[in-house]
């Protein structure tokens, strides 16, 4: 306890997140913030952060956030949304799960990046039990129409 106090006083915040000692080797290379060591989190539905941009999402996200459904909402090729690297990170992260749970990827837009990724990695998707839904449904509200997908649990 005394060593813990001295370490935090002489170098406040180093190696600690909210008062919990973290492992520097587990830091996320993308964000620069320490990632506390812990078990994965299982959720029904997860939105891939930042419109599926490579700025904040890497394989570590998919290793830790294990969802039955992932929503990909990117539709801005000039900003790299959706990012091919993030879609590849899903494959990499899921390959570390150790269990072959069904995962469904829900793109909200039909993009060239998503189509190419789907075609080029289809065998790997099948191996990892990943299904990609087609966005062929459309909702019309007032003067606007947009793609939609219904999810039932």
Short mmCIF file of N, CA and C in Angstrom, two decimals:
data_model
loop_
_atom_site.label_atom_id
_atom_site.label_comp_id
_atom_site.label_asym_id
_atom_site.label_seq_id
_atom_site.Cartn_x
_atom_site.Cartn_y
_atom_site.Cartn_z
N UNK A 1 0.83 -1.19 0.00
CA UNK A 1 0.00 0.00 0.00
C UNK A 1 0.87 1.25 0.00
N UNK A 2 1.98 1.21 0.82
CA UNK A 2 2.87 2.36 0.89
C UNK A 2 3.54 2.62 -0.46
N UNK A 3 3.96 1.53 -1.13
CA UNK A 3 4.58 1.67 -2.45
C UNK A 3 3.59 2.22 -3.46
N UNK A 4 2.35 1.79 -3.38
CA UNK A 4 1.30 2.28 -4.27
C UNK A 4 1.10 3.78 -4.08
N UNK A 5 1.09 4.23 -2.81
CA UNK A 5 0.92 5.66 -2.54
C UNK A 5 2.08 6.47 -3.08
N UNK A 6 3.32 6.01 -2.83
CA UNK A 6 4.49 6.74 -3.31
C UNK A 6 4.49 6.83 -4.84
N UNK A 7 4.16 5.72 -5.50
CA UNK A 7 4.16 5.71 -6.97
C UNK A 7 3.15 6.68 -7.54
N UNK A 8 1.98 6.76 -6.92
CA UNK A 8 0.95 7.64 -7.47
C UNK A 8 1.21 9.10 -7.11
N UNK A 9 1.93 9.34 -5.99
CA UNK A 9 2.23 10.72 -5.63
C UNK A 9 3.39 11.28 -6.44
N UNK A 10 4.41 10.46 -6.67
CA UNK A 10 5.57 10.96 -7.41
C UNK A 10 5.28 11.09 -8.90
N UNK A 11 4.36 10.31 -9.40
CA UNK A 11 4.02 10.36 -10.81
C UNK A 11 2.51 10.16 -10.94
N UNK A 12 1.71 11.16 -10.60
CA UNK A 12 0.26 10.99 -10.56
C UNK A 12 -0.31 10.60 -11.91
N UNK A 13 -1.18 9.61 -11.87
CA UNK A 13 -1.88 9.21 -13.09
C UNK A 13 -1.15 8.21 -13.94
N UNK A 14 0.15 8.06 -13.76
CA UNK A 14 0.89 7.14 -14.62
C UNK A 14 0.56 5.70 -14.25
N UNK A 15 0.07 4.95 -15.23
CA UNK A 15 -0.25 3.56 -14.99
C UNK A 15 -1.56 3.35 -14.25
N UNK A 16 -2.35 4.40 -14.06
CA UNK A 16 -3.60 4.28 -13.34
C UNK A 16 -4.74 4.88 -14.17
N UNK A 17 -5.89 4.21 -14.16
CA UNK A 17 -7.11 4.73 -14.76
C UNK A 17 -8.17 4.67 -13.69
N UNK A 18 -8.69 5.81 -13.31
CA UNK A 18 -9.68 5.88 -12.23
C UNK A 18 -9.20 5.15 -10.98
N UNK A 19 -7.91 5.30 -10.67
CA UNK A 19 -7.36 4.70 -9.47
C UNK A 19 -7.02 3.23 -9.59
N UNK A 20 -7.21 2.64 -10.77
CA UNK A 20 -6.92 1.22 -10.97
C UNK A 20 -5.64 1.10 -11.77
N UNK A 21 -4.70 0.28 -11.29
CA UNK A 21 -3.43 0.10 -11.99
C UNK A 21 -3.71 -0.64 -13.29
N UNK A 22 -3.14 -0.12 -14.37
CA UNK A 22 -3.33 -0.75 -15.68
C UNK A 22 -2.02 -1.32 -16.17
N UNK A 23 -2.13 -2.19 -17.14
CA UNK A 23 -0.97 -2.83 -17.74
C UNK A 23 -0.56 -2.02 -18.96
N UNK A 24 0.61 -1.36 -18.97
CA UNK A 24 1.00 -0.53 -20.10
C UNK A 24 1.05 -1.31 -21.42
N UNK A 25 1.30 -2.62 -21.36
CA UNK A 25 1.35 -3.42 -22.59
C UNK A 25 -0.02 -3.55 -23.22
N UNK A 26 -1.09 -3.29 -22.46
CA UNK A 26 -2.43 -3.46 -23.01
C UNK A 26 -3.01 -2.15 -23.54
N UNK A 27 -2.19 -1.09 -23.60
CA UNK A 27 -2.70 0.19 -24.10
C UNK A 27 -3.13 0.05 -25.55
N UNK A 28 -4.21 0.71 -25.88
CA UNK A 28 -4.69 0.70 -27.25
C UNK A 28 -3.80 1.59 -28.10
N UNK A 29 -3.27 1.07 -29.22
CA UNK A 29 -2.40 1.87 -30.05
C UNK A 29 -3.13 3.01 -30.76
N UNK A 30 -4.43 2.89 -30.98
CA UNK A 30 -5.17 3.91 -31.71
C UNK A 30 -5.49 5.11 -30.84
N UNK A 31 -6.02 4.86 -29.65
CA UNK A 31 -6.53 5.96 -28.85
C UNK A 31 -5.49 6.59 -27.95
N UNK A 32 -4.47 5.84 -27.55
CA UNK A 32 -3.48 6.36 -26.65
C UNK A 32 -3.93 6.32 -25.20
N UNK A 33 -5.17 5.90 -24.93
CA UNK A 33 -5.67 5.78 -23.57
C UNK A 33 -5.43 4.35 -23.09
N UNK A 34 -5.08 4.18 -21.83
CA UNK A 34 -4.89 2.83 -21.31
C UNK A 34 -6.20 2.05 -21.33
N UNK A 35 -6.12 0.78 -21.66
CA UNK A 35 -7.28 -0.08 -21.68
C UNK A 35 -7.18 -1.01 -20.48
N UNK A 36 -8.07 -0.86 -19.49
CA UNK A 36 -8.01 -1.74 -18.33
C UNK A 36 -8.19 -3.20 -18.74
N UNK A 37 -7.44 -4.07 -18.09
CA UNK A 37 -7.55 -5.49 -18.36
C UNK A 37 -8.85 -5.99 -17.76
N UNK A 38 -9.55 -6.83 -18.49
CA UNK A 38 -10.80 -7.36 -17.98
C UNK A 38 -11.42 -8.32 -18.97
N UNK A 39 -12.50 -8.96 -18.57
CA UNK A 39 -13.16 -9.92 -19.46
C UNK A 39 -13.91 -9.19 -20.57
N UNK A 40 -14.22 -9.91 -21.65
CA UNK A 40 -15.00 -9.28 -22.72
C UNK A 40 -16.42 -8.98 -22.25
N UNK A 41 -17.06 -8.04 -22.94
CA UNK A 41 -18.44 -7.66 -22.65
C UNK A 41 -19.31 -8.22 -23.77
N UNK A 42 -20.38 -8.90 -23.39
CA UNK A 42 -21.31 -9.47 -24.36
C UNK A 42 -22.56 -8.60 -24.39
N UNK A 43 -22.95 -8.19 -25.61
CA UNK A 43 -24.15 -7.38 -25.79
C UNK A 43 -24.93 -7.90 -26.98
N UNK A 44 -26.21 -7.56 -27.03
CA UNK A 44 -27.03 -7.97 -28.16
C UNK A 44 -26.70 -7.14 -29.40
N UNK A 45 -26.61 -5.82 -29.22
CA UNK A 45 -26.43 -4.92 -30.35
C UNK A 45 -25.36 -3.89 -30.02
N UNK A 46 -24.42 -3.69 -30.96
CA UNK A 46 -23.37 -2.67 -30.78
C UNK A 46 -23.27 -1.85 -32.05
N UNK A 47 -23.17 -0.55 -31.87
CA UNK A 47 -22.95 0.39 -32.97
C UNK A 47 -21.44 0.56 -33.11
N UNK A 48 -20.89 0.30 -34.28
CA UNK A 48 -19.46 0.47 -34.48
C UNK A 48 -19.17 1.97 -34.43
N UNK A 49 -18.30 2.38 -33.50
CA UNK A 49 -18.08 3.81 -33.25
C UNK A 49 -17.65 4.62 -34.46
N UNK A 50 -17.99 5.90 -34.44
CA UNK A 50 -17.52 6.90 -35.40
C UNK A 50 -17.82 6.52 -36.85
N UNK A 51 -19.02 6.04 -37.10
CA UNK A 51 -19.47 5.68 -38.45
C UNK A 51 -18.54 4.66 -39.10
N UNK A 52 -18.01 3.74 -38.30
CA UNK A 52 -17.11 2.68 -38.79
C UNK A 52 -15.83 3.26 -39.36
N UNK A 53 -15.37 4.35 -38.77
CA UNK A 53 -14.11 4.96 -39.17
C UNK A 53 -12.96 4.29 -38.45
N UNK A 54 -11.81 4.21 -39.09
CA UNK A 54 -10.64 3.59 -38.49
C UNK A 54 -9.99 4.42 -37.40
N UNK A 55 -10.51 5.61 -37.11
CA UNK A 55 -9.91 6.50 -36.12
C UNK A 55 -10.01 5.95 -34.70
N UNK A 56 -11.08 5.24 -34.37
CA UNK A 56 -11.31 4.80 -33.00
C UNK A 56 -11.55 3.31 -32.83
N UNK A 57 -11.55 2.56 -33.89
CA UNK A 57 -11.92 1.15 -33.78
C UNK A 57 -10.82 0.28 -34.38
N UNK A 58 -10.39 -0.70 -33.59
CA UNK A 58 -9.36 -1.63 -34.03
C UNK A 58 -9.76 -3.04 -33.58
N UNK A 59 -8.95 -4.06 -33.86
CA UNK A 59 -9.32 -5.43 -33.46
C UNK A 59 -9.61 -5.56 -31.97
N UNK A 60 -8.96 -4.75 -31.14
CA UNK A 60 -9.18 -4.82 -29.69
C UNK A 60 -10.64 -4.54 -29.33
N UNK A 61 -11.28 -3.61 -30.06
CA UNK A 61 -12.70 -3.33 -29.83
C UNK A 61 -13.53 -4.59 -30.00
N UNK A 62 -13.28 -5.32 -31.09
CA UNK A 62 -14.07 -6.51 -31.38
C UNK A 62 -13.68 -7.70 -30.50
N UNK A 63 -12.48 -7.69 -29.96
CA UNK A 63 -12.11 -8.73 -29.00
C UNK A 63 -12.86 -8.53 -27.68
N UNK A 64 -13.07 -7.26 -27.31
CA UNK A 64 -13.68 -6.95 -26.01
C UNK A 64 -15.19 -6.76 -26.07
N UNK A 65 -15.70 -6.16 -27.13
CA UNK A 65 -17.15 -5.92 -27.26
C UNK A 65 -17.69 -6.98 -28.21
N UNK A 66 -18.28 -8.00 -27.65
CA UNK A 66 -18.78 -9.14 -28.43
C UNK A 66 -20.29 -9.03 -28.55
N UNK A 67 -20.73 -8.73 -29.77
CA UNK A 67 -22.15 -8.47 -30.01
C UNK A 67 -22.74 -9.50 -30.96
N UNK A 68 -24.02 -9.74 -30.79
CA UNK A 68 -24.75 -10.58 -31.74
C UNK A 68 -24.97 -9.81 -33.03
N UNK A 69 -25.13 -8.48 -32.91
CA UNK A 69 -25.36 -7.61 -34.06
C UNK A 69 -24.45 -6.40 -33.96
N UNK A 70 -23.78 -6.06 -35.06
CA UNK A 70 -22.98 -4.83 -35.15
C UNK A 70 -23.59 -3.97 -36.25
N UNK A 71 -23.82 -2.70 -35.95
CA UNK A 71 -24.37 -1.76 -36.93
C UNK A 71 -23.22 -0.96 -37.53
N UNK A 72 -23.15 -0.94 -38.87
CA UNK A 72 -22.17 -0.16 -39.62
C UNK A 72 -22.93 0.96 -40.30
N UNK A 73 -22.68 2.21 -39.89
CA UNK A 73 -23.49 3.30 -40.44
C UNK A 73 -22.74 4.22 -41.39
N UNK A 74 -21.49 3.96 -41.66
CA UNK A 74 -20.70 4.87 -42.50
C UNK A 74 -21.17 4.96 -43.93
N UNK A 75 -21.17 6.18 -44.48
CA UNK A 75 -21.53 6.40 -45.87
C UNK A 75 -20.80 7.63 -46.42
N UNK A 76 -19.52 7.78 -46.05
CA UNK A 76 -18.75 8.94 -46.50
C UNK A 76 -17.36 8.47 -46.92
N UNK A 77 -17.22 8.12 -48.18
CA UNK A 77 -15.96 7.57 -48.69
C UNK A 77 -14.80 8.55 -48.53
N UNK A 78 -15.06 9.85 -48.62
CA UNK A 78 -13.97 10.83 -48.49
C UNK A 78 -13.36 10.83 -47.09
N UNK A 79 -14.14 10.45 -46.07
CA UNK A 79 -13.63 10.36 -44.71
C UNK A 79 -13.30 8.93 -44.30
N UNK A 80 -13.31 8.01 -45.27
CA UNK A 80 -12.99 6.62 -44.98
C UNK A 80 -14.06 5.92 -44.15
N UNK A 81 -15.32 6.25 -44.40
CA UNK A 81 -16.43 5.66 -43.66
C UNK A 81 -17.37 4.95 -44.62
N UNK A 82 -17.57 3.67 -44.48
CA UNK A 82 -16.95 2.77 -43.52
C UNK A 82 -15.51 2.45 -43.93
N UNK A 83 -14.73 2.09 -42.95
CA UNK A 83 -13.32 1.79 -43.17
C UNK A 83 -13.13 0.29 -43.42
N UNK A 84 -12.42 -0.03 -44.47
CA UNK A 84 -12.10 -1.44 -44.75
C UNK A 84 -11.29 -2.02 -43.58
N UNK A 85 -10.40 -1.22 -43.00
CA UNK A 85 -9.58 -1.69 -41.88
C UNK A 85 -10.46 -2.09 -40.69
N UNK A 86 -11.54 -1.37 -40.44
CA UNK A 86 -12.43 -1.70 -39.33
C UNK A 86 -13.18 -3.00 -39.63
N UNK A 87 -13.64 -3.16 -40.86
CA UNK A 87 -14.32 -4.40 -41.23
C UNK A 87 -13.36 -5.59 -41.10
N UNK A 88 -12.11 -5.39 -41.50
CA UNK A 88 -11.10 -6.44 -41.32
C UNK A 88 -10.83 -6.69 -39.84
N UNK A 89 -10.88 -5.63 -39.02
CA UNK A 89 -10.67 -5.75 -37.58
C UNK A 89 -11.76 -6.63 -36.95
N UNK A 90 -12.98 -6.55 -37.49
CA UNK A 90 -14.05 -7.43 -37.01
C UNK A 90 -13.65 -8.89 -37.20
N UNK A 91 -13.14 -9.21 -38.38
CA UNK A 91 -12.71 -10.59 -38.65
C UNK A 91 -11.60 -11.01 -37.70
N UNK A 92 -10.62 -10.14 -37.54
CA UNK A 92 -9.50 -10.43 -36.64
C UNK A 92 -9.96 -10.59 -35.20
N UNK A 93 -10.75 -9.63 -34.71
CA UNK A 93 -11.23 -9.69 -33.33
C UNK A 93 -12.07 -10.92 -33.07
N UNK A 94 -12.99 -11.24 -33.98
CA UNK A 94 -13.88 -12.41 -33.81
C UNK A 94 -13.09 -13.70 -33.81
N UNK A 95 -11.98 -13.74 -34.54
CA UNK A 95 -11.18 -14.97 -34.60
C UNK A 95 -10.54 -15.30 -33.25
N UNK A 96 -10.52 -14.35 -32.32
CA UNK A 96 -9.95 -14.56 -30.98
C UNK A 96 -11.00 -14.93 -29.94
N UNK A 97 -12.27 -15.02 -30.32
CA UNK A 97 -13.32 -15.28 -29.34
C UNK A 97 -13.22 -16.67 -28.73
N UNK A 98 -12.76 -17.65 -29.48
CA UNK A 98 -12.69 -19.01 -28.96
C UNK A 98 -14.02 -19.73 -28.95
N UNK A 99 -15.07 -19.07 -29.37
CA UNK A 99 -16.39 -19.67 -29.48
C UNK A 99 -17.02 -19.16 -30.76
N UNK A 100 -17.79 -19.99 -31.41
CA UNK A 100 -18.30 -19.63 -32.73
C UNK A 100 -19.73 -19.11 -32.66
N UNK A 101 -19.93 -18.04 -31.91
CA UNK A 101 -21.25 -17.43 -31.81
C UNK A 101 -21.62 -16.74 -33.12
N UNK A 102 -22.90 -16.79 -33.47
CA UNK A 102 -23.40 -16.11 -34.67
C UNK A 102 -23.30 -14.60 -34.49
N UNK A 103 -22.75 -13.93 -35.48
CA UNK A 103 -22.67 -12.47 -35.50
C UNK A 103 -23.32 -11.98 -36.79
N UNK A 104 -24.13 -10.94 -36.68
CA UNK A 104 -24.77 -10.35 -37.85
C UNK A 104 -24.29 -8.92 -37.98
N UNK A 105 -23.79 -8.60 -39.16
CA UNK A 105 -23.33 -7.24 -39.47
C UNK A 105 -24.44 -6.54 -40.25
N UNK A 106 -24.82 -5.35 -39.78
CA UNK A 106 -25.93 -4.62 -40.39
C UNK A 106 -25.42 -3.30 -40.96
N UNK A 107 -25.10 -3.28 -42.26
CA UNK A 107 -24.72 -1.99 -42.87
C UNK A 107 -25.98 -1.17 -43.14
N UNK A 108 -25.94 0.09 -42.77
CA UNK A 108 -27.11 0.94 -43.00
C UNK A 108 -27.08 1.57 -44.39
N UNK A 109 -25.94 1.46 -45.07
CA UNK A 109 -25.81 1.97 -46.43
C UNK A 109 -25.10 0.93 -47.29
N UNK A 110 -25.47 0.88 -48.54
CA UNK A 110 -24.82 -0.01 -49.50
C UNK A 110 -23.64 0.76 -50.10
N UNK A 111 -22.41 0.46 -49.65
CA UNK A 111 -21.24 1.19 -50.13
C UNK A 111 -20.31 0.25 -50.90
N UNK A 112 -19.48 0.83 -51.71
CA UNK A 112 -18.51 0.05 -52.47
C UNK A 112 -17.54 -0.69 -51.54
N UNK A 113 -17.11 -0.01 -50.48
CA UNK A 113 -16.19 -0.63 -49.51
C UNK A 113 -16.82 -1.87 -48.90
N UNK A 114 -18.07 -1.75 -48.48
CA UNK A 114 -18.75 -2.88 -47.84
C UNK A 114 -18.95 -4.02 -48.83
N UNK A 115 -19.36 -3.70 -50.05
CA UNK A 115 -19.55 -4.74 -51.08
C UNK A 115 -18.25 -5.47 -51.38
N UNK A 116 -17.17 -4.72 -51.59
CA UNK A 116 -15.87 -5.35 -51.89
C UNK A 116 -15.40 -6.22 -50.72
N UNK A 117 -15.51 -5.69 -49.50
CA UNK A 117 -15.11 -6.45 -48.33
C UNK A 117 -15.91 -7.75 -48.23
N UNK A 118 -17.21 -7.66 -48.45
CA UNK A 118 -18.08 -8.83 -48.38
C UNK A 118 -17.63 -9.90 -49.38
N UNK A 119 -17.40 -9.48 -50.62
CA UNK A 119 -17.01 -10.42 -51.66
C UNK A 119 -15.63 -11.02 -51.42
N UNK A 120 -14.68 -10.21 -51.00
CA UNK A 120 -13.31 -10.67 -50.82
C UNK A 120 -13.09 -11.51 -49.57
N UNK A 121 -13.95 -11.37 -48.58
CA UNK A 121 -13.75 -12.08 -47.31
C UNK A 121 -14.89 -13.05 -47.00
N UNK A 122 -15.69 -13.37 -47.99
CA UNK A 122 -16.88 -14.18 -47.76
C UNK A 122 -16.56 -15.53 -47.10
N UNK A 123 -15.51 -16.19 -47.54
CA UNK A 123 -15.15 -17.49 -46.95
C UNK A 123 -14.78 -17.34 -45.47
N UNK A 124 -14.02 -16.30 -45.15
CA UNK A 124 -13.63 -16.04 -43.76
C UNK A 124 -14.86 -15.73 -42.91
N UNK A 125 -15.80 -14.97 -43.47
CA UNK A 125 -17.03 -14.66 -42.76
C UNK A 125 -17.79 -15.95 -42.41
N UNK A 126 -17.88 -16.86 -43.38
CA UNK A 126 -18.58 -18.12 -43.14
C UNK A 126 -17.86 -18.94 -42.07
N UNK A 127 -16.55 -18.98 -42.15
CA UNK A 127 -15.74 -19.71 -41.17
C UNK A 127 -15.97 -19.18 -39.76
N UNK A 128 -16.11 -17.85 -39.63
CA UNK A 128 -16.29 -17.21 -38.33
C UNK A 128 -17.75 -17.05 -37.92
N UNK A 129 -18.67 -17.56 -38.74
CA UNK A 129 -20.11 -17.49 -38.46
C UNK A 129 -20.61 -16.05 -38.41
N UNK A 130 -20.18 -15.26 -39.42
CA UNK A 130 -20.60 -13.86 -39.55
C UNK A 130 -21.53 -13.76 -40.75
N UNK A 131 -22.70 -13.18 -40.53
CA UNK A 131 -23.66 -12.97 -41.60
C UNK A 131 -23.79 -11.47 -41.84
N UNK A 132 -23.82 -11.07 -43.10
CA UNK A 132 -23.98 -9.66 -43.45
C UNK A 132 -25.36 -9.49 -44.07
N UNK A 133 -26.15 -8.60 -43.49
CA UNK A 133 -27.49 -8.33 -44.02
C UNK A 133 -27.40 -7.35 -45.18
N UNK A 134 -28.22 -7.58 -46.17
CA UNK A 134 -28.32 -6.63 -47.28
C UNK A 134 -29.26 -5.51 -46.88
N UNK A 135 -28.93 -4.28 -47.27
CA UNK A 135 -29.83 -3.18 -46.95
C UNK A 135 -30.72 -2.93 -48.15
N UNK A 136 -31.76 -3.73 -48.27
CA UNK A 136 -32.64 -3.58 -49.42
C UNK A 136 -34.00 -3.00 -49.02
N UNK A 137 -34.25 -2.86 -47.75
CA UNK A 137 -35.52 -2.29 -47.30
C UNK A 137 -35.42 -0.77 -47.25
N UNK A 138 -36.52 -0.11 -47.56
CA UNK A 138 -36.54 1.35 -47.54
C UNK A 138 -37.74 1.83 -46.73
N UNK A 139 -37.51 2.84 -45.93
CA UNK A 139 -38.58 3.48 -45.17
C UNK A 139 -38.80 4.87 -45.78
N UNK A 140 -40.06 5.24 -45.95
CA UNK A 140 -40.38 6.57 -46.46
C UNK A 140 -41.14 7.32 -45.37
N UNK A 141 -40.57 8.47 -44.98
CA UNK A 141 -41.21 9.31 -43.96
C UNK A 141 -41.23 10.74 -44.48
N UNK A 142 -42.41 11.30 -44.54
CA UNK A 142 -42.60 12.65 -45.06
C UNK A 142 -41.96 12.74 -46.44
N UNK A 143 -40.96 13.60 -46.65
CA UNK A 143 -40.35 13.76 -47.97
C UNK A 143 -39.02 13.01 -48.09
N UNK A 144 -38.74 12.14 -47.15
CA UNK A 144 -37.44 11.50 -47.11
C UNK A 144 -37.59 9.97 -47.18
N UNK A 145 -36.70 9.32 -47.91
CA UNK A 145 -36.65 7.85 -47.88
C UNK A 145 -35.22 7.44 -47.54
N UNK A 146 -35.10 6.35 -46.78
CA UNK A 146 -33.78 5.90 -46.35
C UNK A 146 -33.82 4.39 -46.12
N UNK A 147 -32.64 3.74 -46.20
CA UNK A 147 -32.58 2.30 -45.98
C UNK A 147 -32.90 1.96 -44.52
N UNK A 148 -33.46 0.76 -44.32
CA UNK A 148 -33.83 0.35 -42.97
C UNK A 148 -33.66 -1.15 -42.80
N UNK A 149 -33.55 -1.56 -41.55
CA UNK A 149 -33.45 -2.97 -41.22
C UNK A 149 -34.20 -3.21 -39.92
N UNK A 150 -35.01 -4.23 -39.88
CA UNK A 150 -35.75 -4.57 -38.67
C UNK A 150 -34.99 -5.66 -37.93
N UNK A 151 -34.80 -5.45 -36.63
CA UNK A 151 -34.08 -6.42 -35.81
C UNK A 151 -35.05 -6.93 -34.73
N UNK A 152 -35.17 -8.23 -34.60
CA UNK A 152 -36.01 -8.80 -33.56
C UNK A 152 -35.16 -9.65 -32.64
N UNK A 153 -35.41 -9.55 -31.33
CA UNK A 153 -34.69 -10.36 -30.33
C UNK A 153 -35.65 -11.33 -29.69
#
